[in-house]
PDB file of C-alpha atoms in Angstrom:
ATOM      1  CA  MET A 175      -0.014   0.060  -0.070  1.00 47.00           C
ATOM      2  CA  ILE A 176       2.880   2.551   0.785  1.00 49.00           C
ATOM      3  CA  GLU A 177       4.480   1.726  -2.409  1.00 49.00           C
ATOM      4  CA  ALA A 178       1.290   2.323  -4.419  1.00 49.00           C
ATOM      5  CA  GLY A 179       0.816   5.618  -2.541  1.00 52.00           C
ATOM      6  CA  LEU A 180       4.341   6.717  -3.428  1.00 52.00           C
ATOM      7  CA  GLY A 181       3.713   5.654  -6.974  1.00 55.00           C
ATOM      8  CA  ILE A 182       0.779   8.049  -7.125  1.00 62.00           C
ATOM      9  CA  TYR A 183       2.749  10.840  -5.558  1.00 64.00           C
ATOM     10  CA  ALA A 184       5.657  10.236  -7.811  1.00 63.00           C
ATOM     11  CA  ILE A 185       3.317  11.350 -10.625  1.00 70.00           C
ATOM     12  CA  ALA A 186       1.141  13.944  -8.904  1.00 76.00           C
ATOM     13  CA  ILE A 187       3.830  15.946  -7.259  1.00 79.00           C
ATOM     14  CA  PRO A 188       6.239  16.337 -10.079  1.00 82.00           C
ATOM     15  CA  ALA A 189       3.201  17.230 -12.276  1.00 85.00           C
ATOM     16  CA  LEU A 190       2.087  20.025  -9.819  1.00 90.00           C
ATOM     17  CA  LEU A 191       5.611  21.192  -9.516  1.00 93.00           C
ATOM     18  CA  LEU A 192       5.972  21.400 -13.290  1.00 93.00           C
ATOM     19  CA  PHE A 193       2.814  23.532 -13.605  1.00 94.00           C
ATOM     20  CA  MET A 194       4.044  25.711 -10.594  1.00 95.00           C
ATOM     21  CA  LEU A 195       7.460  26.301 -11.958  1.00 96.00           C
ATOM     22  CA  ALA A 196       6.066  26.952 -15.400  1.00 95.00           C
ATOM     23  CA  GLY A 197       4.145  29.800 -13.903  1.00 95.00           C
ATOM     24  CA  ALA A 198       6.965  31.166 -12.033  1.00 96.00           C
ATOM     25  CA  GLU A 199       9.034  31.229 -15.247  1.00 96.00           C
ATOM     26  CA  TYR A 200       6.376  33.280 -16.872  1.00 93.00           C
ATOM     27  CA  ILE A 201       6.222  35.825 -13.826  1.00 94.00           C
ATOM     28  CA  TRP A 202      10.016  35.847 -13.020  1.00 93.00           C
ATOM     29  CA  PRO A 203      12.127  34.769 -16.024  1.00 95.00           C
ATOM     30  CA  ARG A 204      15.776  34.294 -15.671  1.00 94.00           C
ATOM     31  CA  ARG A 205      16.513  34.694 -19.490  1.00 94.00           C
ATOM     32  CA  PRO A 206      14.604  35.430 -22.550  1.00 94.00           C
ATOM     33  CA  LEU A 207      13.872  32.164 -24.783  1.00 95.00           C
ATOM     34  CA  VAL A 208      15.520  31.850 -28.040  1.00 95.00           C
ATOM     35  CA  LEU A 209      13.216  29.398 -29.580  1.00 94.00           C
ATOM     36  CA  GLY A 210      10.145  30.042 -27.339  1.00 91.00           C
ATOM     37  CA  ARG A 211       7.769  27.734 -25.812  1.00 92.00           C
ATOM     38  CA  TYR A 212       6.205  26.354 -28.811  1.00 90.00           C
ATOM     39  CA  PRO A 213       7.029  23.827 -30.711  1.00 92.00           C
ATOM     40  CA  ARG A 214       9.526  23.031 -27.834  1.00 96.00           C
ATOM     41  CA  TRP A 215       6.845  22.288 -25.309  1.00 96.00           C
ATOM     42  CA  ARG A 216       5.062  20.003 -27.810  1.00 97.00           C
ATOM     43  CA  THR A 217       8.188  18.103 -28.519  1.00 97.00           C
ATOM     44  CA  HIS A 218       9.036  17.783 -24.625  1.00 97.00           C
ATOM     45  CA  ALA A 219       5.653  16.600 -24.142  1.00 96.00           C
ATOM     46  CA  LEU A 220       5.923  13.917 -26.599  1.00 96.00           C
ATOM     47  CA  PHE A 221       9.310  12.989 -24.970  1.00 96.00           C
ATOM     48  CA  PHE A 222       7.598  12.600 -21.716  1.00 93.00           C
ATOM     49  CA  ALA A 223       4.732  10.505 -23.095  1.00 92.00           C
ATOM     50  CA  THR A 224       7.220   8.050 -24.794  1.00 92.00           C
ATOM     51  CA  ASN A 225       9.503   7.820 -21.858  1.00 90.00           C
ATOM     52  CA  ALA A 226       6.344   7.316 -19.412  1.00 84.00           C
ATOM     53  CA  VAL A 227       5.527   4.244 -21.449  1.00 79.00           C
ATOM     54  CA  VAL A 228       9.125   3.040 -21.550  1.00 81.00           C
ATOM     55  CA  GLY A 229       9.551   3.935 -17.806  1.00 74.00           C
ATOM     56  CA  ARG A 230       6.337   1.970 -16.742  1.00 64.00           C
ATOM     57  CA  ILE A 231       7.460  -1.019 -18.358  1.00 69.00           C
ATOM     58  CA  LEU A 232      10.861  -0.905 -16.959  1.00 72.00           C
ATOM     59  CA  SER A 233       9.701  -0.092 -13.550  1.00 65.00           C
ATOM     60  CA  PHE A 234       7.284  -3.054 -13.430  1.00 58.00           C
ATOM     61  CA  PHE A 235       9.957  -5.537 -14.687  1.00 61.00           C
ATOM     62  CA  VAL A 236      13.171  -3.989 -13.458  1.00 64.00           C
ATOM     63  CA  VAL A 237      12.714  -1.849 -10.511  1.00 62.00           C
ATOM     64  CA  ILE A 238       9.804  -3.908  -8.868  1.00 59.00           C
ATOM     65  CA  GLY A 239      10.692  -7.303 -10.227  1.00 60.00           C
ATOM     66  CA  VAL A 240      14.341  -7.044  -9.294  1.00 63.00           C
ATOM     67  CA  THR A 241      14.420  -4.847  -6.230  1.00 64.00           C
ATOM     68  CA  ALA A 242      11.167  -5.631  -4.374  1.00 57.00           C
ATOM     69  CA  THR A 243      10.612  -9.249  -5.252  1.00 62.00           C
ATOM     70  CA  TRP A 244      14.052 -10.954  -5.890  1.00 66.00           C
ATOM     71  CA  ALA A 245      16.248  -8.802  -3.846  1.00 67.00           C
ATOM     72  CA  ASP A 246      13.962  -8.664  -0.712  1.00 67.00           C
ATOM     73  CA  ALA A 247      13.046 -12.323  -0.910  1.00 68.00           C
ATOM     74  CA  HIS A 248      16.650 -13.342  -0.826  1.00 68.00           C
ATOM     75  CA  SER A 249      17.745 -10.473   1.555  1.00 74.00           C
ATOM     76  CA  PHE A 250      20.328  -9.336  -1.004  1.00 75.00           C
ATOM     77  CA  GLY A 251      22.344  -6.134  -0.619  1.00 77.00           C
ATOM     78  CA  MET A 252      24.666  -4.528   1.963  1.00 85.00           C
ATOM     79  CA  LEU A 253      21.710  -2.925   3.942  1.00 79.00           C
ATOM     80  CA  HIS A 254      20.255  -6.441   4.604  1.00 75.00           C
ATOM     81  CA  VAL A 255      23.630  -7.477   6.174  1.00 80.00           C
ATOM     82  CA  LEU A 256      24.066  -4.023   8.180  1.00 82.00           C
ATOM     83  CA  SER A 257      20.583  -4.004   9.683  1.00 80.00           C
ATOM     84  CA  TRP A 258      20.609  -0.342  10.435  1.00 85.00           C
ATOM     85  CA  PRO A 259      17.655   1.549  11.682  1.00 91.00           C
ATOM     86  CA  PHE A 260      15.267   2.512   8.782  1.00 88.00           C
ATOM     87  CA  TRP A 261      16.026   6.315   8.993  1.00 90.00           C
ATOM     88  CA  VAL A 262      19.724   5.604   8.816  1.00 94.00           C
ATOM     89  CA  GLU A 263      19.382   3.223   5.794  1.00 91.00           C
ATOM     90  CA  ALA A 264      17.204   5.801   3.941  1.00 92.00           C
ATOM     91  CA  LEU A 265      19.508   8.578   4.553  1.00 95.00           C
ATOM     92  CA  PHE A 266      22.514   6.490   3.485  1.00 95.00           C
ATOM     93  CA  ALA A 267      20.629   5.185   0.532  1.00 92.00           C
ATOM     94  CA  PHE A 268      19.716   8.832  -0.717  1.00 95.00           C
ATOM     95  CA  ILE A 269      23.366  10.100  -0.449  1.00 96.00           C
ATOM     96  CA  ILE A 270      24.739   7.044  -2.221  1.00 95.00           C
ATOM     97  CA  LEU A 271      22.168   7.129  -4.842  1.00 94.00           C
ATOM     98  CA  ASP A 272      22.595  10.803  -5.439  1.00 97.00           C
ATOM     99  CA  PHE A 273      26.245  10.352  -6.028  1.00 98.00           C
ATOM    100  CA  ALA A 274      25.459   7.376  -8.265  1.00 96.00           C
ATOM    101  CA  VAL A 275      23.343   9.521 -10.438  1.00 96.00           C
ATOM    102  CA  TRP A 276      26.183  12.377 -10.391  1.00 98.00           C
ATOM    103  CA  PHE A 277      28.655   9.662 -11.497  1.00 98.00           C
ATOM    104  CA  GLN A 278      26.284   8.310 -14.408  1.00 97.00           C
ATOM    105  CA  HIS A 279      25.981  11.872 -15.549  1.00 98.00           C
ATOM    106  CA  PHE A 280      29.712  12.657 -15.369  1.00 98.00           C
ATOM    107  CA  ALA A 281      30.126   9.253 -17.538  1.00 97.00           C
ATOM    108  CA  MET A 282      27.521  10.195 -20.047  1.00 97.00           C
ATOM    109  CA  HIS A 283      29.762  13.219 -20.921  1.00 98.00           C
ATOM    110  CA  ARG A 284      32.936  11.195 -20.918  1.00 96.00           C
ATOM    111  CA  LEU A 285      32.080   8.220 -23.080  1.00 96.00           C
ATOM    112  CA  ALA A 286      31.306   8.820 -26.749  1.00 95.00           C
ATOM    113  CA  PHE A 287      28.551   6.296 -27.086  1.00 93.00           C
ATOM    114  CA  PHE A 288      26.498   7.360 -24.084  1.00 96.00           C
ATOM    115  CA  TRP A 289      27.131  10.976 -25.053  1.00 97.00           C
ATOM    116  CA  ARG A 290      25.405  10.660 -28.423  1.00 96.00           C
ATOM    117  CA  MET A 291      22.206   9.847 -26.382  1.00 96.00           C
ATOM    118  CA  HIS A 292      22.716  12.425 -23.678  1.00 98.00           C
ATOM    119  CA  ALA A 293      23.415  15.143 -26.278  1.00 98.00           C
ATOM    120  CA  VAL A 294      19.568  15.033 -27.051  1.00 98.00           C
ATOM    121  CA  HIS A 295      19.056  16.619 -23.769  1.00 98.00           C
ATOM    122  CA  HIS A 296      21.811  19.277 -24.226  1.00 98.00           C
ATOM    123  CA  SER A 297      20.488  20.142 -27.892  1.00 98.00           C
ATOM    124  CA  ASP A 298      17.602  22.214 -26.389  1.00 98.00           C
ATOM    125  CA  ARG A 299      18.598  25.803 -27.218  1.00 97.00           C
ATOM    126  CA  ASP A 300      16.638  27.135 -24.287  1.00 97.00           C
ATOM    127  CA  LEU A 301      16.382  25.999 -20.616  1.00 97.00           C
ATOM    128  CA  ASP A 302      13.254  25.799 -18.812  1.00 97.00           C
ATOM    129  CA  VAL A 303      11.384  23.459 -16.744  1.00 97.00           C
ATOM    130  CA  THR A 304      10.392  21.225 -19.600  1.00 97.00           C
ATOM    131  CA  THR A 305      13.915  20.573 -20.478  1.00 98.00           C
ATOM    132  CA  ALA A 306      13.943  18.191 -17.469  1.00 96.00           C
ATOM    133  CA  LEU A 307      11.676  15.913 -19.858  1.00 95.00           C
ATOM    134  CA  ARG A 308      13.833  15.852 -22.660  1.00 97.00           C
ATOM    135  CA  PHE A 309      15.519  12.630 -22.488  1.00 96.00           C
ATOM    136  CA  HIS A 310      16.193  10.032 -25.283  1.00 96.00           C
ATOM    137  CA  PRO A 311      14.435   6.711 -24.438  1.00 94.00           C
ATOM    138  CA  PHE A 312      17.614   4.859 -24.679  1.00 94.00           C
ATOM    139  CA  GLU A 313      19.116   6.981 -22.020  1.00 94.00           C
ATOM    140  CA  LEU A 314      16.124   6.267 -19.845  1.00 91.00           C
ATOM    141  CA  ILE A 315      16.834   2.502 -20.445  1.00 90.00           C
ATOM    142  CA  VAL A 316      20.524   2.730 -19.407  1.00 91.00           C
ATOM    143  CA  SER A 317      19.600   4.921 -16.426  1.00 91.00           C
ATOM    144  CA  THR A 318      17.019   2.492 -15.028  1.00 87.00           C
ATOM    145  CA  PHE A 319      19.045  -0.535 -15.291  1.00 85.00           C
ATOM    146  CA  TYR A 320      21.895   1.336 -13.712  1.00 90.00           C
ATOM    147  CA  LYS A 321      20.063   2.800 -10.690  1.00 87.00           C
ATOM    148  CA  SER A 322      18.223  -0.491 -10.191  1.00 84.00           C
ATOM    149  CA  ALA A 323      21.529  -2.178  -9.984  1.00 85.00           C
ATOM    150  CA  ILE A 324      22.826   0.105  -7.513  1.00 89.00           C
ATOM    151  CA  VAL A 325      19.500  -0.339  -5.556  1.00 86.00           C
ATOM    152  CA  ALA A 326      19.773  -4.084  -5.593  1.00 85.00           C
ATOM    153  CA  LEU A 327      23.456  -4.010  -4.465  1.00 87.00           C
ATOM    154  CA  LEU A 328      22.761  -1.764  -1.492  1.00 88.00           C
ATOM    155  CA  GLY A 329      19.371  -3.660  -0.922  1.00 86.00           C
ATOM    156  CA  VAL A 330      17.541  -0.356  -0.636  1.00 84.00           C
ATOM    157  CA  PRO A 331      13.865  -0.690   0.469  1.00 82.00           C
ATOM    158  CA  LEU A 332      11.544  -0.313  -2.391  1.00 80.00           C
ATOM    159  CA  VAL A 333       9.727   2.591  -0.640  1.00 82.00           C
ATOM    160  CA  VAL A 334      13.062   4.494  -0.135  1.00 85.00           C
ATOM    161  CA  ALA A 335      13.890   3.863  -3.856  1.00 84.00           C
ATOM    162  CA  LEU A 336      10.641   5.283  -5.118  1.00 82.00           C
ATOM    163  CA  ALA A 337      10.929   8.218  -2.632  1.00 86.00           C
ATOM    164  CA  PHE A 338      14.420   8.976  -4.090  1.00 88.00           C
ATOM    165  CA  GLU A 339      12.991   9.058  -7.726  1.00 86.00           C
ATOM    166  CA  LEU A 340      10.387  11.562  -6.556  1.00 87.00           C
ATOM    167  CA  TRP A 341      13.188  13.740  -4.964  1.00 91.00           C
ATOM    168  CA  LEU A 342      15.398  13.370  -8.050  1.00 91.00           C
ATOM    169  CA  ASN A 343      12.467  14.340 -10.418  1.00 90.00           C
ATOM    170  CA  ALA A 344      11.560  17.355  -8.425  1.00 93.00           C
ATOM    171  CA  ASN A 345      15.022  18.589  -8.104  1.00 95.00           C
ATOM    172  CA  ALA A 346      15.591  18.076 -11.981  1.00 95.00           C
ATOM    173  CA  LEU A 347      12.461  20.070 -12.684  1.00 96.00           C
ATOM    174  CA  PHE A 348      13.594  22.883 -10.279  1.00 97.00           C
ATOM    175  CA  ASN A 349      17.082  23.142 -11.425  1.00 97.00           C
ATOM    176  CA  HIS A 350      16.241  23.163 -15.109  1.00 98.00           C
ATOM    177  CA  SER A 351      13.531  25.867 -14.614  1.00 97.00           C
ATOM    178  CA  ASN A 352      14.102  29.485 -16.060  1.00 97.00           C
ATOM    179  CA  ILE A 353      13.483  31.294 -12.948  1.00 96.00           C
ATOM    180  CA  ARG A 354      15.457  34.142 -11.540  1.00 93.00           C
ATOM    181  CA  LEU A 355      16.043  33.539  -7.689  1.00 95.00           C
ATOM    182  CA  PRO A 356      17.512  36.303  -5.622  1.00 94.00           C
ATOM    183  CA  LYS A 357      21.050  36.242  -5.497  1.00 93.00           C
ATOM    184  CA  LYS A 358      21.545  35.741  -1.660  1.00 96.00           C
ATOM    185  CA  LEU A 359      18.952  32.927  -1.880  1.00 97.00           C
ATOM    186  CA  ASP A 360      20.825  31.206  -4.860  1.00 96.00           C
ATOM    187  CA  ARG A 361      24.188  31.448  -2.850  1.00 95.00           C
ATOM    188  CA  MET A 362      22.615  29.924   0.242  1.00 96.00           C
ATOM    189  CA  LEU A 363      20.803  27.105  -1.575  1.00 97.00           C
ATOM    190  CA  ARG A 364      23.886  26.010  -3.879  1.00 96.00           C
ATOM    191  CA  MET A 365      25.862  25.471  -0.648  1.00 95.00           C
ATOM    192  CA  PHE A 366      23.670  22.130  -0.410  1.00 96.00           C
ATOM    193  CA  PHE A 367      21.596  21.917  -3.537  1.00 97.00           C
ATOM    194  CA  VAL A 368      21.834  22.519  -7.350  1.00 98.00           C
ATOM    195  CA  THR A 369      20.060  25.757  -8.157  1.00 98.00           C
ATOM    196  CA  PRO A 370      18.720  26.786 -11.778  1.00 97.00           C
ATOM    197  CA  ASP A 371      21.770  29.248 -12.245  1.00 97.00           C
ATOM    198  CA  MET A 372      24.287  26.546 -11.196  1.00 98.00           C
ATOM    199  CA  HIS A 373      22.748  24.110 -13.760  1.00 98.00           C
ATOM    200  CA  LEU A 374      22.672  26.764 -16.300  1.00 98.00           C
ATOM    201  CA  VAL A 375      26.334  26.628 -16.728  1.00 98.00           C
ATOM    202  CA  HIS A 376      26.241  22.956 -17.491  1.00 98.00           C
ATOM    203  CA  HIS A 377      24.059  23.808 -20.612  1.00 98.00           C
ATOM    204  CA  SER A 378      26.518  26.134 -22.096  1.00 98.00           C
ATOM    205  CA  VAL A 379      27.435  25.701 -25.766  1.00 97.00           C
ATOM    206  CA  ILE A 380      31.177  26.065 -24.516  1.00 97.00           C
ATOM    207  CA  VAL A 381      32.283  22.310 -24.261  1.00 96.00           C
ATOM    208  CA  ALA A 382      34.404  22.908 -21.138  1.00 97.00           C
ATOM    209  CA  GLU A 383      31.488  24.376 -19.287  1.00 98.00           C
ATOM    210  CA  GLN A 384      29.314  21.302 -20.194  1.00 98.00           C
ATOM    211  CA  LYS A 385      31.858  19.273 -18.314  1.00 97.00           C
ATOM    212  CA  THR A 386      31.009  21.014 -14.991  1.00 98.00           C
ATOM    213  CA  ASN A 387      28.113  20.917 -12.474  1.00 98.00           C
ATOM    214  CA  PHE A 388      26.890  17.475 -13.091  1.00 98.00           C
ATOM    215  CA  GLY A 389      24.770  17.295  -9.823  1.00 97.00           C
ATOM    216  CA  PHE A 390      21.089  16.911 -10.136  1.00 92.00           C
ATOM    217  CA  ALA A 391      20.149  17.353  -6.317  1.00 96.00           C
ATOM    218  CA  LEU A 392      23.183  17.791  -4.052  1.00 97.00           C
ATOM    219  CA  SER A 393      25.905  20.175  -4.967  1.00 97.00           C
ATOM    220  CA  ILE A 394      28.592  18.574  -2.885  1.00 97.00           C
ATOM    221  CA  TRP A 395      29.892  16.122  -5.423  1.00 98.00           C
ATOM    222  CA  ASP A 396      30.948  18.864  -7.972  1.00 98.00           C
ATOM    223  CA  ARG A 397      32.845  20.737  -5.305  1.00 97.00           C
ATOM    224  CA  LEU A 398      34.305  17.430  -4.000  1.00 98.00           C
ATOM    225  CA  PHE A 399      35.720  16.231  -7.337  1.00 97.00           C
ATOM    226  CA  SER A 400      36.461  19.760  -8.653  1.00 97.00           C
ATOM    227  CA  THR A 401      33.970  19.923 -11.438  1.00 98.00           C
ATOM    228  CA  TYR A 402      32.072  22.970  -9.803  1.00 98.00           C
ATOM    229  CA  ARG A 403      31.749  26.181 -11.731  1.00 97.00           C
ATOM    230  CA  ALA A 404      29.961  29.272 -10.303  1.00 96.00           C
ATOM    231  CA  GLU A 405      29.025  30.861 -13.678  1.00 95.00           C
ATOM    232  CA  SER A 406      29.851  30.878 -17.270  1.00 96.00           C
ATOM    233  CA  ASN A 407      33.040  32.662 -18.237  1.00 95.00           C
ATOM    234  CA  VAL A 408      30.728  35.012 -20.389  1.00 95.00           C
ATOM    235  CA  GLY A 409      28.147  35.588 -17.487  1.00 93.00           C
ATOM    236  CA  ALA A 410      24.780  34.164 -17.044  1.00 91.00           C
ATOM    237  CA  ASP A 411      22.910  36.755 -19.065  1.00 90.00           C
ATOM    238  CA  ASN A 412      25.346  36.162 -22.048  1.00 93.00           C
ATOM    239  CA  GLN A 413      25.598  32.663 -22.040  1.00 96.00           C
ATOM    240  CA  LYS A 414      24.407  30.664 -25.022  1.00 96.00           C
ATOM    241  CA  ILE A 415      22.645  27.307 -24.492  1.00 97.00           C
ATOM    242  CA  GLY A 416      22.809  24.207 -26.398  1.00 97.00           C
ATOM    243  CA  LEU A 417      25.201  22.576 -28.770  1.00 97.00           C
ATOM    244  CA  SER A 418      27.089  24.507 -31.157  1.00 95.00           C
ATOM    245  CA  GLN A 419      26.467  22.373 -34.103  1.00 95.00           C
ATOM    246  CA  PHE A 420      22.606  22.738 -33.828  1.00 96.00           C
ATOM    247  CA  GLU A 421      22.142  26.468 -33.591  1.00 93.00           C
ATOM    248  CA  ASP A 422      18.971  26.423 -35.619  1.00 95.00           C
ATOM    249  CA  GLN A 423      15.352  25.229 -35.295  1.00 95.00           C
ATOM    250  CA  ARG A 424      15.962  21.504 -35.478  1.00 96.00           C
ATOM    251  CA  PRO A 425      16.049  20.760 -31.795  1.00 96.00           C
ATOM    252  CA  SER A 426      12.631  21.972 -31.316  1.00 96.00           C
ATOM    253  CA  ALA A 427      11.320  19.201 -33.499  1.00 96.00           C
ATOM    254  CA  PHE A 428      10.426  15.575 -32.006  1.00 97.00           C
ATOM    255  CA  VAL A 429      11.366  13.382 -34.860  1.00 97.00           C
ATOM    256  CA  TRP A 430      14.629  15.097 -35.537  1.00 97.00           C
ATOM    257  CA  SER A 431      15.457  14.911 -31.745  1.00 97.00           C
ATOM    258  CA  MET A 432      14.539  11.280 -31.694  1.00 96.00           C
ATOM    259  CA  LYS A 433      16.964  10.715 -34.726  1.00 96.00           C
ATOM    260  CA  GLN A 434      19.798  12.981 -33.451  1.00 96.00           C
ATOM    261  CA  PRO A 435      21.912  10.310 -31.966  1.00 94.00           C
ATOM    262  CA  LEU A 436      22.226   8.746 -35.600  1.00 90.00           C
ATOM    263  CA  THR A 437      23.338  12.150 -37.089  1.00 81.00           C
TER     264      THR A 437
END
């Protein structure tokens, strides 16, 4: 019952946050959009719909099948051996999974095969809350298997794994949003979390800046591994977003974006 409830929240909370952040972007925009909302939003909605179908199938067979059924039935994973209090296990799992996501993102930029898929996300010439929906289905498949393996090896309870996905999705929507935070608030938040201005640097057309600020939720990993950059060399207001080879209308089209890894 708890897992089913979290499953509903995992859809309802990000959907509500998406609408709230889209409204905030309209009222307090960080930067003017180059390509605008349409047809980008239509393309990102199609990415969301495609990935929702793929994600449901993978969640049923991989996440629930492996993590909830097999791993729990066989008491497989580190946390089953340690038998810590539940809150300690949950906190530990959140920290390790957050690092695992950071490392996956880091690897996506370092390995040519995976970069071709991840580049679909980076080819968006604007950055707003809907960019958090723009991921190629192949990247979703890789990510699901990778995270499920980490969850199984750690022996993370399914309810904690689902809560982490909710946390991760909420943070991704927030740090991709095109909202202007007060500078003091931004500085305070990015001591612990990835803010929109911090993630903005990662979406620069400058390749060296794309290889910084890999975090999706916690900012500590970029500081710890010296991949943190406070701002683009040209400044946040002058920074161009996207990939230099696609500075035209093509990234706003869904079919072209799906075919992009083959170009």
